[in-house]
Amino acid sequence: MDPNKTIDDTQFSLFEKKPKKSQFFQKIFFFILGVSSLSGWNAILTGLSYFADQYDGRNVYFIMPIPNFIGLCLIGLFLPRISSLLSMFFRIVWSLTILCILLILLPIIALEMHSTLGYWLCLITIFIMGIFSSLQQNSSIGMSGILGPEYVNVFFIGTGASGTIITIFRLISLAAINSEKSIFLYIGIAVLWNIGAIVMYFAFTKTPQYRKIIQAHKKGRKSVLVHDQIITQDEPDDVKQNDSLISDIMNSEIANQINITQDSHPNTENQLTNQNKDQISIEKMNVIQTLIWINKVAFPIPLLIVILYVQTFMMFPGVAFQKSFDSDFINWGQCFISLGYNMGDTLGKFLAGNRKLFNLQILIGLFLARFIFYYTYIAIAKGTLDANWISYMNTFLFGTFNGFITTGYMILGPEKTNEGFVKEKIGFVSGFSLCFGIMLGTFLALPFSNISS
């Protein structure tokens, strides 16, 4: 028996057990990242009536979300290219820190400055929030894609729980506070979630999962694209790599074959020179090249995500909130509708954690079946289906399908490749597709804005 081998096997076994023990912590971290990625914006949406009071006469409900959409989509579009220029620490920790500051400033600006200048400052603040929200959210989606479907699932459960949590506090504030200034409560909750994610990030950097993400980034920097084939340079012989830590180990087989061929057949040197001309450094690809390449790899997932969120936001919340309630119950009724959607969305995302429940065909079938909700939403808005419980159940089911299909697509996307750094870029593009779909759906919902009349 080789004693050295025994020692190595023992170390390998111990190293394998450690991630299993710490896996619960990693999933809690990604859950909190999911909550924090939307908690700030959910807090602002829930408290839009506060801004409407401060800026009387302005169409706050329609105008204020627009700068957020622009910021989200702008960074989402460029992130696949610029991610290598920004450290993960900046994209997560600094983004969350800046969001905390802006969240606190936003209602204070509205409270102290009721002028046109104050209104525009609020819009600029929301635009900047969209930029850093996109950095944090899409980076988190990319990180979870590298680590595997269970992390994608937990992250998106967190995004669903974010809306549920804020809506529950909205109900509590209606019962106990009954003041539009309760927006400070929602923002305080969002800031606490952000601080929790920041603190947990530092602990996360000591885990094998973090090192796996860093290794994927290193491989991306060493990789080139040759006719849509990824080629990665060999690691030096003295660099140690641990298979238990890194599932995306650099595959040097292509490079070794090239070296062997070159030694055996010197005449192939000219061919290799020509091949080098066709190489594109993945890290140095421009925005358009990167987007085209990633969309080719992930197709049709990004397109399906856009269409899904156009479908969702053409009905919710605009048409859903046209349900008629008694004047003294309207705030409660709309809160119950919002709670139903968010609870359904969270449930759907939880169910999608069972990979056996879906494939691409099933998800597309569910998406098409979901158009039946257009009939029910319009009928509810017009008063044909007038019972409150029908509206609540309708929105709950609509949210459940949305959460299930969304998470299914987000899991299927990274499965299109075995390369960790490509999985991350697919996550970036998928995050952009989601935001772009929300923006398109919101604008396309305008023809339904008075459908109840």
XYZ file of C-alpha atoms in Angstrom:
453
model
C 0.000 0.000 0.000
C 1.256 3.441 -0.936
C 1.116 5.618 2.233
C 1.125 8.811 0.175
C -1.894 7.618 -1.739
C -3.698 6.825 1.490
C -3.053 10.327 2.801
C -4.227 11.874 -0.482
C -7.402 9.763 -0.486
C -8.150 10.730 3.108
C -7.700 14.426 2.339
C -9.891 14.082 -0.735
C -12.609 12.362 1.303
C -12.524 15.039 4.009
C -12.627 17.771 1.399
C -15.658 16.154 -0.233
C -17.534 16.018 3.064
C -16.952 19.674 3.921
C -19.017 21.125 1.059
C -21.957 18.870 2.031
C -21.864 20.198 5.577
C -21.670 23.794 4.432
C -24.135 23.479 1.530
C -27.026 24.704 3.685
C -25.167 27.961 4.342
C -24.471 28.476 0.627
C -28.142 28.007 -0.211
C -29.207 30.433 2.509
C -26.748 32.927 1.030
C -28.237 32.597 -2.458
C -31.753 32.798 -1.033
C -30.835 36.093 0.664
C -29.218 37.317 -2.582
C -32.537 36.582 -4.300
C -34.532 38.451 -1.672
C -32.166 41.438 -1.673
C -32.078 41.658 -5.477
C -35.745 42.707 -5.587
C -36.553 43.887 -2.063
C -35.536 47.502 -2.739
C -37.605 47.881 -5.876
C -40.526 46.004 -4.311
C -40.386 48.474 -1.423
C -40.593 51.426 -3.824
C -43.409 49.870 -5.869
C -45.381 49.139 -2.713
C -44.919 52.735 -1.598
C -45.584 54.521 -4.897
C -48.623 56.183 -3.348
C -46.206 58.016 -1.039
C -44.468 59.585 -4.041
C -47.831 60.343 -5.640
C -48.726 62.369 -2.528
C -45.412 64.231 -2.592
C -45.653 65.031 -6.318
C -49.341 65.725 -6.765
C -50.452 66.015 -10.374
C -47.636 63.897 -11.817
C -48.211 60.427 -13.255
C -45.923 58.782 -10.703
C -47.348 55.264 -11.171
C -46.394 55.201 -14.847
C -43.321 57.458 -14.995
C -41.298 56.381 -11.953
C -40.702 52.746 -13.028
C -39.318 53.838 -16.421
C -35.837 54.996 -15.235
C -35.506 51.725 -13.330
C -36.271 49.707 -16.476
C -33.750 51.729 -18.480
C -31.011 51.212 -15.880
C -31.759 47.491 -15.579
C -31.738 46.890 -19.329
C -28.727 49.106 -20.040
C -26.417 47.231 -17.669
C -28.037 43.889 -18.476
C -27.189 44.448 -22.135
C -23.518 45.237 -21.490
C -22.807 42.964 -18.505
C -21.799 39.881 -20.558
C -18.980 42.019 -21.966
C -18.004 44.244 -19.041
C -18.237 41.614 -16.283
C -14.528 40.824 -16.634
C -13.740 44.509 -15.966
C -15.635 44.539 -12.665
C -14.720 42.285 -9.759
C -17.366 40.062 -8.210
C -16.825 41.999 -4.962
C -17.809 45.238 -6.707
C -20.772 43.700 -8.527
C -22.219 42.215 -5.331
C -20.951 44.046 -2.228
C -20.523 47.559 -3.598
C -23.772 47.337 -5.556
C -25.705 46.337 -2.426
C -23.982 49.062 -0.395
C -24.816 51.776 -2.933
C -28.395 50.497 -3.155
C -28.757 50.831 0.623
C -27.660 54.471 0.448
C -29.951 55.279 -2.487
C -32.922 53.527 -0.884
C -32.552 55.706 2.193
C -32.077 58.890 0.166
C -35.007 58.420 -2.216
C -37.959 58.984 0.163
C -36.045 61.750 1.961
C -35.618 63.629 -1.339
C -39.353 63.283 -1.999
C -40.202 64.406 1.532
C -37.956 67.481 1.499
C -38.165 68.571 -2.159
C -41.646 68.820 -3.654
C -40.423 70.870 -6.609
C -39.678 69.818 -10.170
C -36.012 69.526 -9.194
C -36.905 67.055 -6.443
C -39.008 65.020 -8.857
C -36.149 64.790 -11.352
C -33.697 63.911 -8.595
C -35.969 61.028 -7.650
C -36.043 59.821 -11.265
C -32.227 60.032 -11.526
C -31.864 58.167 -8.223
C -34.167 55.414 -9.480
C -32.135 55.174 -12.711
C -28.902 54.717 -10.745
C -30.653 52.144 -8.562
C -31.598 50.242 -11.718
C -27.937 50.131 -12.762
C -26.698 48.677 -9.477
C -29.727 46.394 -9.095
C -28.912 44.930 -12.502
C -25.265 44.445 -11.557
C -26.167 42.605 -8.354
C -29.120 40.619 -9.680
C -27.618 39.438 -12.960
C -24.262 38.677 -11.325
C -26.085 36.535 -8.763
C -27.952 34.699 -11.539
C -24.614 34.074 -13.282
C -22.970 32.806 -10.084
C -25.841 30.422 -9.386
C -25.649 29.145 -12.971
C -22.010 28.171 -12.452
C -22.808 26.278 -9.241
C -25.760 24.278 -10.541
C -29.574 24.101 -10.773
C -30.165 23.825 -7.014
C -28.537 27.242 -6.523
C -30.511 28.751 -9.413
C -33.659 27.368 -7.807
C -32.867 28.769 -4.338
C -31.984 32.203 -5.751
C -35.281 32.499 -7.599
C -37.257 31.260 -4.601
C -35.664 34.246 -2.848
C -36.847 36.636 -5.563
C -40.396 35.348 -5.131
C -40.187 35.528 -1.342
C -39.034 39.151 -1.636
C -42.374 40.293 -3.022
C -44.281 38.136 -0.539
C -42.417 39.600 2.449
C -42.928 43.222 1.397
C -46.627 42.636 0.682
C -47.153 41.051 4.108
C -45.611 44.127 5.736
C -47.843 46.281 3.549
C -50.872 44.482 5.022
C -49.492 44.934 8.526
C -48.970 48.640 7.909
C -52.545 49.010 6.611
C -53.842 47.436 9.802
C -51.516 49.087 12.318
C -50.049 52.253 10.812
C -52.417 53.232 8.004
C -49.976 55.860 6.819
C -48.374 56.369 3.430
C -45.123 57.068 5.266
C -44.961 53.328 5.932
C -42.650 53.330 2.893
C -39.864 53.961 5.412
C -40.753 50.604 6.984
C -40.519 48.799 3.623
C -37.215 50.463 2.793
C -35.837 49.624 6.226
C -36.662 45.954 5.612
C -35.006 46.074 2.173
C -31.861 47.668 3.626
C -31.657 44.947 6.296
C -31.818 42.229 3.638
C -29.048 43.967 1.691
C -26.857 44.223 4.783
C -27.451 40.535 5.497
C -26.334 39.629 1.964
C -23.196 41.787 2.316
C -22.210 40.133 5.603
C -22.802 36.632 4.239
C -20.754 37.391 1.123
C -17.567 37.596 3.187
C -18.250 34.175 4.687
C -19.095 32.826 1.229
C -15.630 33.770 -0.070
C -14.159 31.043 2.177
C -16.194 28.247 0.600
C -15.406 25.757 -2.199
C -18.325 27.151 -4.196
C -16.714 30.571 -4.291
C -13.424 29.065 -5.484
C -15.316 27.208 -8.193
C -16.714 30.516 -9.445
C -13.252 32.127 -9.407
C -11.834 29.160 -11.314
C -14.544 29.562 -13.965
C -13.569 33.233 -14.321
C -9.903 32.282 -14.756
C -10.772 29.781 -17.440
C -12.828 32.377 -19.276
C -9.842 34.729 -19.376
C -7.661 32.004 -20.905
C -10.200 30.862 -23.493
C -10.585 31.702 -27.143
C -13.332 30.965 -29.621
C -12.435 29.224 -32.887
C -15.432 28.686 -35.161
C -17.762 28.503 -32.111
C -15.455 25.999 -30.403
C -13.941 26.965 -27.053
C -10.199 26.361 -26.705
C -8.442 26.937 -23.401
C -4.703 27.244 -22.879
C -2.963 24.662 -20.715
C -2.275 25.396 -17.093
C 1.417 25.295 -16.090
C 2.528 21.941 -14.681
C 3.235 23.369 -11.234
C -0.325 24.676 -10.778
C -2.375 22.383 -8.547
C -6.038 21.827 -9.283
C -8.499 19.860 -7.177
C -11.235 17.890 -8.939
C -13.361 17.866 -5.819
C -13.411 21.650 -5.877
C -13.683 22.447 -9.564
C -16.118 20.627 -11.800
C -15.190 22.749 -14.800
C -11.531 21.693 -14.971
C -9.691 23.083 -17.960
C -9.700 20.604 -20.786
C -6.254 20.673 -22.314
C -6.871 17.836 -24.733
C -7.285 20.148 -27.731
C -4.088 22.011 -27.003
C -2.152 18.747 -26.434
C -3.361 17.372 -29.748
C -2.206 20.531 -31.498
C 1.240 20.297 -29.892
C 1.621 16.606 -30.794
C 0.517 17.267 -34.359
C 2.915 20.179 -34.665
C 5.877 18.065 -33.452
C 5.055 15.163 -35.742
C 4.171 17.240 -38.782
C 6.128 20.484 -39.075
C 4.188 21.299 -42.250
C 1.074 21.922 -40.193
C 2.684 25.010 -38.647
C 1.228 27.214 -41.379
C -2.226 25.746 -40.743
C -1.930 26.575 -37.072
C -0.892 30.112 -37.943
C -4.027 30.455 -40.066
C -6.094 29.003 -37.237
C -4.745 31.627 -34.868
C -6.113 34.308 -37.172
C -9.610 32.888 -36.618
C -9.272 32.928 -32.852
C -11.322 35.409 -30.871
C -10.426 36.055 -27.250
C -13.646 35.561 -25.296
C -12.630 38.247 -22.829
C -11.973 40.760 -25.616
C -15.111 40.135 -27.671
C -17.211 43.260 -28.167
C -20.767 43.573 -26.880
C -22.457 42.484 -30.115
C -20.136 39.489 -30.607
C -20.699 38.367 -27.033
C -24.484 38.678 -27.230
C -24.690 36.842 -30.551
C -22.468 34.033 -29.305
C -24.278 33.556 -25.968
C -27.714 33.717 -27.597
C -26.610 31.056 -30.078
C -25.448 28.826 -27.236
C -28.537 29.384 -25.056
C -31.179 29.569 -27.811
C -34.155 29.619 -27.461
C -34.103 30.288 -23.696
C -33.426 34.093 -23.757
C -36.191 34.647 -26.315
C -38.639 32.497 -24.345
C -37.921 34.473 -21.162
C -38.673 37.760 -22.940
C -41.975 36.429 -24.291
C -42.940 34.984 -20.891
C -42.517 38.319 -19.120
C -44.297 40.230 -21.867
C -47.191 37.836 -21.309
C -47.061 38.305 -17.517
C -46.793 42.080 -17.340
C -49.468 42.727 -19.931
C -51.910 41.417 -17.300
C -50.208 41.927 -13.950
C -50.361 44.282 -12.165
C -52.172 46.676 -14.541
C -55.235 44.643 -15.521
C -55.260 42.654 -12.266
C -55.624 45.852 -10.215
C -58.653 46.978 -12.254
C -60.771 44.591 -10.207
C -63.481 46.691 -8.557
C -63.633 46.804 -4.759
C -65.627 48.852 -2.278
C -63.946 52.204 -1.692
C -63.006 51.356 1.900
C -61.521 48.002 0.844
C -59.607 48.888 -2.320
C -56.172 49.066 -0.670
C -56.768 45.760 1.100
C -58.116 44.134 -2.046
C -55.156 45.147 -4.173
C -52.781 43.967 -1.449
C -54.476 40.562 -1.396
C -54.150 40.359 -5.198
C -50.447 41.240 -4.946
C -49.950 38.744 -2.120
C -51.657 36.028 -4.140
C -49.371 36.626 -7.102
C -46.198 36.681 -5.003
C -47.141 33.582 -3.005
C -47.958 31.748 -6.229
C -44.732 32.923 -7.822
C -42.736 31.653 -4.835
C -44.577 28.311 -4.840
C -43.949 27.860 -8.573
C -40.253 28.560 -8.139
C -40.103 26.060 -5.279
C -41.806 23.356 -7.363
C -39.334 23.923 -10.205
C -36.613 22.649 -7.875
C -37.741 19.162 -8.905
C -35.980 18.798 -12.240
C -38.119 15.795 -13.196
C -41.214 17.969 -13.451
C -40.233 19.831 -16.613
C -38.422 19.953 -19.905
C -38.473 22.601 -22.624
C -41.600 21.222 -24.292
C -43.556 21.136 -21.022
C -42.559 24.718 -20.186
C -43.609 25.983 -23.625
C -46.906 24.101 -23.285
C -47.573 25.723 -19.900
C -46.710 29.129 -21.351
C -49.268 28.691 -24.153
C -51.924 27.392 -21.739
C -51.358 30.506 -19.637
C -53.069 32.687 -22.255
C -56.385 31.508 -20.794
C -55.695 33.941 -17.963
C -56.122 36.804 -20.432
C -59.794 35.883 -20.620
C -60.188 35.550 -16.844
C -58.338 38.802 -16.074
C -60.379 40.802 -18.580
C -63.613 39.203 -17.341
C -62.705 40.089 -13.749
C -61.830 43.681 -14.715
C -65.145 44.084 -16.544
C -67.087 42.625 -13.623
C -68.224 39.441 -15.407
C -66.409 37.408 -12.758
C -67.023 39.599 -9.753
C -66.351 37.431 -6.683
C -63.229 38.532 -4.805
C -62.027 34.983 -4.222
C -61.992 34.346 -7.985
C -59.657 37.308 -8.465
C -57.339 36.121 -5.684
C -57.243 32.520 -6.937
C -56.800 33.637 -10.549
C -53.757 35.729 -9.653
C -52.344 33.007 -7.393
C -52.428 30.482 -10.249
C -51.087 33.050 -12.723
C -48.132 33.685 -10.374
C -47.557 29.970 -9.803
C -47.191 29.311 -13.514
C -44.923 32.356 -13.865
C -42.583 31.207 -11.086
C -42.431 27.623 -12.342
C -41.750 28.535 -15.975
C -39.240 31.260 -15.068
C -37.134 28.980 -12.876
C -37.399 26.178 -15.418
C -35.990 28.411 -18.151
C -33.262 29.716 -15.850
C -32.205 26.137 -15.064
C -32.351 24.963 -18.681
C -30.203 27.862 -19.925
C -26.941 26.925 -18.148
C -27.526 23.272 -19.042
C -26.756 24.192 -22.652
C -22.992 24.090 -21.856
C -20.505 22.393 -19.560
C -18.272 25.446 -19.289
C -18.709 27.377 -16.048
C -17.838 30.793 -17.467
C -20.309 30.285 -20.335
C -23.009 29.286 -17.839
C -22.390 32.602 -16.084
C -22.764 34.611 -19.285
C -25.977 32.734 -20.084
C -27.179 33.853 -16.655
C -26.323 37.460 -17.531
C -28.238 37.274 -20.810
C -31.188 35.514 -19.154
C -31.337 38.253 -16.517
C -31.358 40.896 -19.245
C -34.108 39.014 -21.096
C -36.230 38.989 -17.947
C -35.861 42.751 -17.416
C -36.427 43.497 -21.100
C -39.572 41.357 -21.097
C -40.916 43.199 -18.040
C -40.318 46.552 -19.732
C -41.959 45.489 -23.005
C -44.901 43.912 -21.177
C -45.459 47.049 -19.113
C -45.638 49.252 -22.220
C -47.750 46.754 -24.167
C -50.216 46.720 -21.259
C -51.142 50.370 -21.952
C -53.999 49.470 -24.389
C -55.614 47.561 -21.482
C -55.294 50.485 -19.067
C -59.027 51.356 -19.171
C -60.476 47.982 -19.998
C -62.729 47.985 -16.926
C -64.651 51.061 -18.090
